[in-house]
Short mmCIF file of C-alpha atoms in Angstrom, two decimals:
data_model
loop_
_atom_site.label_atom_id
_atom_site.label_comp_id
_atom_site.label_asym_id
_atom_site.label_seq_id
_atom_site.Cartn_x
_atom_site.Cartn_y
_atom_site.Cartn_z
CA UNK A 1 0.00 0.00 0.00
CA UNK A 2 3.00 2.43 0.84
CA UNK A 3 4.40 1.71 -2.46
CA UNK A 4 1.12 2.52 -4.69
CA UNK A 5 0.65 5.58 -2.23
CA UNK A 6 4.59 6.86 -3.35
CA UNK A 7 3.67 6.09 -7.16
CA UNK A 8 0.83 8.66 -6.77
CA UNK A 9 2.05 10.87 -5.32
CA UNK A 10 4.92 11.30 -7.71
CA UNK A 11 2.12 11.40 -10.41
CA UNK A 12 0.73 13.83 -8.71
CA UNK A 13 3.97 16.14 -8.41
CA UNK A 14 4.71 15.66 -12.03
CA UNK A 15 0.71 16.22 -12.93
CA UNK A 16 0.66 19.28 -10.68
CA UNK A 17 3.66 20.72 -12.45
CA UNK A 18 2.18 20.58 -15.52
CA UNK A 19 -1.01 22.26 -15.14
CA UNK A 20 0.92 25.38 -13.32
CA UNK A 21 3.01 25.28 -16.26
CA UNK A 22 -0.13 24.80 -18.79
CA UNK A 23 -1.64 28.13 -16.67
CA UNK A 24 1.13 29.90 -17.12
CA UNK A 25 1.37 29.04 -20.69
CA UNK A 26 -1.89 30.51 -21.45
CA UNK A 27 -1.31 34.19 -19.44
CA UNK A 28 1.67 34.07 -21.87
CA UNK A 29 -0.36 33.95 -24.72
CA UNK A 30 -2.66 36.32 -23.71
CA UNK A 31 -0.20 38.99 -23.54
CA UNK A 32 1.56 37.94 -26.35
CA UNK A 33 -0.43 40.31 -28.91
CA UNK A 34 0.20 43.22 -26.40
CA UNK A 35 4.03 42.68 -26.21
CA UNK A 36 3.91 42.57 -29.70
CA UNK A 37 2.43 46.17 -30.09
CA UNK A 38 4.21 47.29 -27.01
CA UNK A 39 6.78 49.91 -27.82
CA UNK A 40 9.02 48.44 -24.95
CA UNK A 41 10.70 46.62 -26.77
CA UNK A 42 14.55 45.07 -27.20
CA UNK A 43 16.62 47.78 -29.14
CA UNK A 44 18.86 44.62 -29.29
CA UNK A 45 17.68 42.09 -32.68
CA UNK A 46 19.34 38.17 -32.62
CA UNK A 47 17.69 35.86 -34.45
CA UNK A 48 16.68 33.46 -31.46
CA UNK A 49 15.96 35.71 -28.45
CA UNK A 50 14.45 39.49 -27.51
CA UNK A 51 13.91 41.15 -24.29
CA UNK A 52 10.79 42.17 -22.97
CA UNK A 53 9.05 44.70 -20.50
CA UNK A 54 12.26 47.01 -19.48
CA UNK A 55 12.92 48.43 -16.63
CA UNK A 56 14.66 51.59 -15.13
CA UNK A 57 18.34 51.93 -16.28
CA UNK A 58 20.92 51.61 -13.61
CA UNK A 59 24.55 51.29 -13.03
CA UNK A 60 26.40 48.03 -12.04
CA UNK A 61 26.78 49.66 -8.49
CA UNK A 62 23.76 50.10 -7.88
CA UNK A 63 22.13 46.77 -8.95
CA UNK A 64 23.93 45.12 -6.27
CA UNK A 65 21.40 46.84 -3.96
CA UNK A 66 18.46 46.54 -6.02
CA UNK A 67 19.40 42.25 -6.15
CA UNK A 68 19.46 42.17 -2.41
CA UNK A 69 16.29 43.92 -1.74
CA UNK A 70 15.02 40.87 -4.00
CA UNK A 71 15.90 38.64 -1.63
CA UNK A 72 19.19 37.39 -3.46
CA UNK A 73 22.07 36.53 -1.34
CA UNK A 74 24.36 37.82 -4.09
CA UNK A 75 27.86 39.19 -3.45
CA UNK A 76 29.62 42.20 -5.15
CA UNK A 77 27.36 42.35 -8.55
CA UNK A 78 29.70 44.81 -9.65
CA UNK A 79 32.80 43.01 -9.39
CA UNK A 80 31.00 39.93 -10.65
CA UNK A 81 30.01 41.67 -13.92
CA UNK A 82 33.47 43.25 -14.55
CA UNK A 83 35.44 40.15 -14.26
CA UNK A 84 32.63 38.19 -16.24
CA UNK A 85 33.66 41.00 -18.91
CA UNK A 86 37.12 40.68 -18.87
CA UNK A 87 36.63 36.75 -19.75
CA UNK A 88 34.27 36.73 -21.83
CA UNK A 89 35.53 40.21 -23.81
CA UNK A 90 39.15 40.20 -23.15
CA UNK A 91 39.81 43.57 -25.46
CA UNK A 92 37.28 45.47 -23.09
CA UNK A 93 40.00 47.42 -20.88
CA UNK A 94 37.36 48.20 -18.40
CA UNK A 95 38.99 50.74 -15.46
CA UNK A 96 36.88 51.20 -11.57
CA UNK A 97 36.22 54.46 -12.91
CA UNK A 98 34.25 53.71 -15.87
CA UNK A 99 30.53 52.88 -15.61
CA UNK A 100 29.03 50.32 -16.45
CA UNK A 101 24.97 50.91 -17.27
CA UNK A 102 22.77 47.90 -16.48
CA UNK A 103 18.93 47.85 -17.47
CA UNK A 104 16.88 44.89 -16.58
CA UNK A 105 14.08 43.22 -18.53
CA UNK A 106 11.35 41.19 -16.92
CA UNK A 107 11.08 38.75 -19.35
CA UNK A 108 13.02 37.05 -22.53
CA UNK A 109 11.07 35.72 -25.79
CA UNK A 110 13.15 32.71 -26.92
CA UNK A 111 13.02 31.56 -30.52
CA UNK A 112 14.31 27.26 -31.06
CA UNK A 113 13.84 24.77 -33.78
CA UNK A 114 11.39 22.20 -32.35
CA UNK A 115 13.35 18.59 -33.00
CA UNK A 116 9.69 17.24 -33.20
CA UNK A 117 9.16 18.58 -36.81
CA UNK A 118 11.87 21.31 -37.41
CA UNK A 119 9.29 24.10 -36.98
CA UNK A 120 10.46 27.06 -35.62
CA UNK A 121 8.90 27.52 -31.80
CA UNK A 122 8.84 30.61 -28.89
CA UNK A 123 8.69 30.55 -25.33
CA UNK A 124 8.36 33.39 -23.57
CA UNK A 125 10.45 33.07 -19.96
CA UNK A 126 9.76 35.36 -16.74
CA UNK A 127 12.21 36.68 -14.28
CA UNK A 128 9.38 38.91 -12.51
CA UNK A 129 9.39 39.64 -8.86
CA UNK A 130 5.55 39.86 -9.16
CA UNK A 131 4.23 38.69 -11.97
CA UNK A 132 0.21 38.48 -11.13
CA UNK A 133 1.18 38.91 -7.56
CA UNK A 134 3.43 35.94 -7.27
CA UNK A 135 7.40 36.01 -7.91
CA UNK A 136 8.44 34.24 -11.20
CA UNK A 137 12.20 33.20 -11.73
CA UNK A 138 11.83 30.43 -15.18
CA UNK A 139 14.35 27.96 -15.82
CA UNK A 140 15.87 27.79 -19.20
CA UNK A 141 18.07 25.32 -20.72
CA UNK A 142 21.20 26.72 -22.38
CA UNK A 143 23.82 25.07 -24.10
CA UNK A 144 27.14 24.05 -22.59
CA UNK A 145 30.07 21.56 -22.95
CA UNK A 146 29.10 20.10 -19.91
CA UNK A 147 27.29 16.36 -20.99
CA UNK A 148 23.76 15.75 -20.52
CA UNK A 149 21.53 18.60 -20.28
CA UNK A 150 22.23 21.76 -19.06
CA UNK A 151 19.71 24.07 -16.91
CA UNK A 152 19.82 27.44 -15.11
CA UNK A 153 17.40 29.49 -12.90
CA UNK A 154 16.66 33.14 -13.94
CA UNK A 155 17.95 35.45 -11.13
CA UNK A 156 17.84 38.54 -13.57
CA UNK A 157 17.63 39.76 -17.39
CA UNK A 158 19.80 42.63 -18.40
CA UNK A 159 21.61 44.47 -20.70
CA UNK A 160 24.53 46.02 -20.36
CA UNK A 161 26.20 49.40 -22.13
CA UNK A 162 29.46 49.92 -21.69
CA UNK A 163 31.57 53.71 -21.94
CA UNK A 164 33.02 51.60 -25.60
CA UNK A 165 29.04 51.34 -26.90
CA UNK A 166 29.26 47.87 -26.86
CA UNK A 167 25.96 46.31 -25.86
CA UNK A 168 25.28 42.70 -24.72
CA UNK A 169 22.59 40.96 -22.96
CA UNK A 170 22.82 38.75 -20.41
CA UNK A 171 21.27 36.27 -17.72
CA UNK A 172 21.91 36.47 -14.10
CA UNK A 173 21.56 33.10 -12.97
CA UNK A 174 21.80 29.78 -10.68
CA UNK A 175 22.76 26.84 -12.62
CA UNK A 176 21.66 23.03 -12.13
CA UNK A 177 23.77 19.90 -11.65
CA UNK A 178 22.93 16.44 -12.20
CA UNK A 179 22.13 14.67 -8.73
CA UNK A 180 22.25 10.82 -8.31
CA UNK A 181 19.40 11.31 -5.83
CA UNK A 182 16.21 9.28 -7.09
CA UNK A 183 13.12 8.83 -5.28
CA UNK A 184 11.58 5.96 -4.33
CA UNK A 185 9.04 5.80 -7.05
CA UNK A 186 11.87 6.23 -10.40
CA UNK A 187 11.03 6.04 -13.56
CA UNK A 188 12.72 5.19 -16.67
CA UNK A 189 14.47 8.54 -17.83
CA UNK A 190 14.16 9.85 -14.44
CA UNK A 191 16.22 13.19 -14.74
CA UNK A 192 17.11 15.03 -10.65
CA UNK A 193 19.09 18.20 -10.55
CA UNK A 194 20.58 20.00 -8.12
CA UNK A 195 19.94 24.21 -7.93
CA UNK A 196 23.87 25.69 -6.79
CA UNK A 197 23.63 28.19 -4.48
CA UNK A 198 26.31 30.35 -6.26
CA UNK A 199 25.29 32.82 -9.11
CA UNK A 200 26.63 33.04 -12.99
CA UNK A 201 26.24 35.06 -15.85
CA UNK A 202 25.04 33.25 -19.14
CA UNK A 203 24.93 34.93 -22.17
CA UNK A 204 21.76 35.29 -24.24
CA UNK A 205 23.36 33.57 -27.29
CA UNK A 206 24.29 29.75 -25.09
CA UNK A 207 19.93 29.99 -24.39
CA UNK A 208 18.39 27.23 -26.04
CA UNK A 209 14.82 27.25 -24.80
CA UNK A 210 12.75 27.45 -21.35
CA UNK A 211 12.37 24.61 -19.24
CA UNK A 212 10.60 23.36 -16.43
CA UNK A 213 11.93 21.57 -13.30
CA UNK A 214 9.59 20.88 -10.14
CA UNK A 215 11.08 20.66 -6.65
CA UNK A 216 11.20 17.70 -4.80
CA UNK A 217 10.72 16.51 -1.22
CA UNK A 218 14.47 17.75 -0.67
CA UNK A 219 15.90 21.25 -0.70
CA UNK A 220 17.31 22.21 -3.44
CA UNK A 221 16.64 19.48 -5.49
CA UNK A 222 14.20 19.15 -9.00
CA UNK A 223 12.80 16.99 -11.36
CA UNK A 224 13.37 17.71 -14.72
CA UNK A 225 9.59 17.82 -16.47
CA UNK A 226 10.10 16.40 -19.88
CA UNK A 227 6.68 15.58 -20.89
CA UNK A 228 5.87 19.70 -21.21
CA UNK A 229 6.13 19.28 -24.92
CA UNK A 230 7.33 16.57 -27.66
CA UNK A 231 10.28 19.02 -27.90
CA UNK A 232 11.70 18.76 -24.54
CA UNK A 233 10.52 14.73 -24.43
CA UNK A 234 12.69 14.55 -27.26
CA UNK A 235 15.81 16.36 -26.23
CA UNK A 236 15.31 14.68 -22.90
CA UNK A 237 15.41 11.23 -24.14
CA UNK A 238 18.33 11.05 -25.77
CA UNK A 239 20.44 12.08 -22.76
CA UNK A 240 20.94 9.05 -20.16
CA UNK A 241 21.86 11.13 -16.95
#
């Protein structure tokens, strides 16, 4: 009896996760058409994603703030940002003194080919501290050299300008890592990762598509939620984690 009551209530979870995601799905699409006519728009065109719903303009400085009052437990944003710049753009010769301006977005339209039938697909993914009165921070899955598949939590959207004019946008965010963890109830393709506690920067460009992953009984931990779409079942199934 213990056994059956385990197997539904991991259908449940999984069930559960789904409809939220379904519900969420459809207050997308209604204000699709209104994003779409909005003038706040990205000034920034790529062929696979486009920010959405801006925000005041900041500085680098300042955002640290603005993160913690969000109830991040982030360190120096600043000196995050500048030494993710100095990687990633090594002939930026960023000095202290120069500013760096940061505006956020609350949300990222992400264009993929669906492996289903090649067609080309959108989701739309939320960082929102109150998105119809209830925080939203999306997963997304974003391409890496790391094997299997690789997933991140959005902690913030933003683009940066720097005192060169070079724009770039970027993700603020919490990655996953594969657990060994299963539950009692597993099931064939079972997929558990682990949320870090340390936060990234991912570029725009590495975003493949969202993603959904529901938390288990244990902190910090989350099932991977393949059966969202034949997309994700797809890309799913031909990783053995």
């Amino acid at each position: 009896m213990t056994r059956i009551d385990e197997n539904q209530e991991s259908i449940a979870r999984i069930r559960m996760a789904i409809d939220e995601y379904e519900k969420q799905r459809t207050l997308d699409e209604k204000e699709e058409d209104n994003l779409e006519e909005s003038s706040n728009r990205s000034a920034i065109t790529s062929a696979s994603w486009r920010f959405g719903a801006p925000e005041r303009i900041t500085n680098s400085r300042a955002f640290t703030d603005i993160l913690k009052a969000l109830g991040h437990s982030i360190g120096d944003f600043d000196t995050m940002l500048r030494d993710f710049i100095a990687e990633t753009f090594p002939g930026e010769r960023i000095t202290y003194e120069q500013h760096i301006q940061v505006r956020p977005f609350k949300c990222a339209h992400i264009t993929y080919q669906s492996l289903e039938d090649w067609r080309g697909l959108r989701d739309i993914v939320r960082c929102n501290p109150s998105f119809h009165k209830q925080r939203r921070q999306d997963c997304v899955l974003f391409d890496s050299d790391a094997p299997g598949m690789s997933f991140a939590r959005l902690s913030a959207l933003i683009r940066c300008t720097l005192e060169s004019k070079r724009q770039f946008d970027v993700a603020l965010v919490q990655t996953f890592k594969p657990s060994k963890w299963r539950p009692n109830t597993n099931w064939a393709g079972c997929q558990v990762h682990e949320q870090t506690k340390e936060y990234s920067f991912l570029l725009m460009d590495y975003v493949i598509r969202g993603a959904l992953l529901r938390g288990t009984t244990k902190e910090r931990l989350h099932y991977l939620v393949d059966t969202i779409d034949a997309d994700m079942f797809l890309r799913a199934d031909k990783v053995t984690v």
